[in-house]
PDB file of C-alpha atoms in Angstrom:
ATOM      1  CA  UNK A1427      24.437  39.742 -10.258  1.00  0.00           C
ATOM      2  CA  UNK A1428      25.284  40.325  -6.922  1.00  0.00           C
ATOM      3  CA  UNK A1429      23.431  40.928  -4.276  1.00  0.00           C
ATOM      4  CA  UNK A1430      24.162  44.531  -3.640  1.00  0.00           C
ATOM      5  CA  UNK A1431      22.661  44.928  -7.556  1.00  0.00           C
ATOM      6  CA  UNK A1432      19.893  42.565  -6.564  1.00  0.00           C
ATOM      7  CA  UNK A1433      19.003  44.981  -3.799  1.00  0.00           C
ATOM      8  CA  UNK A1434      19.276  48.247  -5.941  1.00  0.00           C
ATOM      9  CA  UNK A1435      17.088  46.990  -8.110  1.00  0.00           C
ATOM     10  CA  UNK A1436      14.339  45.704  -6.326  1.00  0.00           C
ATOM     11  CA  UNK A1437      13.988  49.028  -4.594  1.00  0.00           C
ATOM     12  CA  UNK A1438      14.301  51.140  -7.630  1.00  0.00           C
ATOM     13  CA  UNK A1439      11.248  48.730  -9.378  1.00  0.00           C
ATOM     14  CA  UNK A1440       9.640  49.157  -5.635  1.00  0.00           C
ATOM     15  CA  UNK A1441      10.164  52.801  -6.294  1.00  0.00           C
ATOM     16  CA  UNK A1442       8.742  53.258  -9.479  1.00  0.00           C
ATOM     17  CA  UNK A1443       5.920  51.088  -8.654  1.00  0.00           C
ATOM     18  CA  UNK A1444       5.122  53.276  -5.633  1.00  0.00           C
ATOM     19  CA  UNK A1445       5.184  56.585  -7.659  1.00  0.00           C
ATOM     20  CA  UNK A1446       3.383  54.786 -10.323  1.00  0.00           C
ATOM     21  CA  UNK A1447       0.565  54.095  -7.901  1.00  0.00           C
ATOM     22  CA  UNK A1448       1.082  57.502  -6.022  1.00  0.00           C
ATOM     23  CA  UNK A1449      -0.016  59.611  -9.188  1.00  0.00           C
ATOM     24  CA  UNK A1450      -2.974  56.869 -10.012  1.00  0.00           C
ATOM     25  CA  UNK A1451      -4.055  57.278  -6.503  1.00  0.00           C
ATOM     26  CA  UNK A1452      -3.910  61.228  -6.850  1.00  0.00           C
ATOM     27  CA  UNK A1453      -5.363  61.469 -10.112  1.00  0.00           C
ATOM     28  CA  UNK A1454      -8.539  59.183  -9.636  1.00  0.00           C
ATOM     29  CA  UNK A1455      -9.543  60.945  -6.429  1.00  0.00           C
ATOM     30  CA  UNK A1456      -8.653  64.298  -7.435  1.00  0.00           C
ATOM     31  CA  UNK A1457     -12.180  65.446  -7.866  1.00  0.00           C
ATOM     32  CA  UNK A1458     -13.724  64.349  -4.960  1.00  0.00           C
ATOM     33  CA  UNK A1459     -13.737  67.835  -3.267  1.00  0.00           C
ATOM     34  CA  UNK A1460     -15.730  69.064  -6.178  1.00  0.00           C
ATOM     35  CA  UNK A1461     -18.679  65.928  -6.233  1.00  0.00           C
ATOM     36  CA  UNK A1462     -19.104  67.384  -3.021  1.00  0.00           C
ATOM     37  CA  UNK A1463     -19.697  70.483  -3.810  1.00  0.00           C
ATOM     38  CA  UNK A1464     -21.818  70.009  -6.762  1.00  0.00           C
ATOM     39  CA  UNK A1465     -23.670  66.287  -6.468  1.00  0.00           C
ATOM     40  CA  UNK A1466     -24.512  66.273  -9.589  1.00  0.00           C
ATOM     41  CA  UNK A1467     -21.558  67.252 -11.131  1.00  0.00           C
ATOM     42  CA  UNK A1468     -20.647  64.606 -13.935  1.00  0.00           C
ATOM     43  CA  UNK A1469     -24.273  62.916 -14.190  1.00  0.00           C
ATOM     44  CA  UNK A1470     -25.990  63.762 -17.125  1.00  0.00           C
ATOM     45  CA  UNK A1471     -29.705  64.884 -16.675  1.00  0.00           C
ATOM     46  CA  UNK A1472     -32.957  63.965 -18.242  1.00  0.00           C
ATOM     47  CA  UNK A1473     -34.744  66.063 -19.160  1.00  0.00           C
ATOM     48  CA  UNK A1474     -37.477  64.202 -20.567  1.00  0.00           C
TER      49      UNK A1474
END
């Protein structure tokens, strides 16, 4: 390989790993406007 392929393909595995992350990062925290609207939203109450 040379290193003009050794460059494209760290960056397109840097790439990938950054979107990868991106849409983890987006996904996970998504609801964090809404726990702060509703505190209890996702806890499941006792009743008893």
């Amino acid at each position: 390989m040379t290193f003009e392929q050794v460059v494209l393909l760290l960056s397109l595995l840097g790439g990938a790993i950054f979107v990868t992350f991106q849409i983890t990062w987006t996904v996970s925290h998504s609801n964090d406007k809404d726990k702060k609207k509703w505190p209890f939203a996702g806890q499941r109450l006792s009743y008893l």
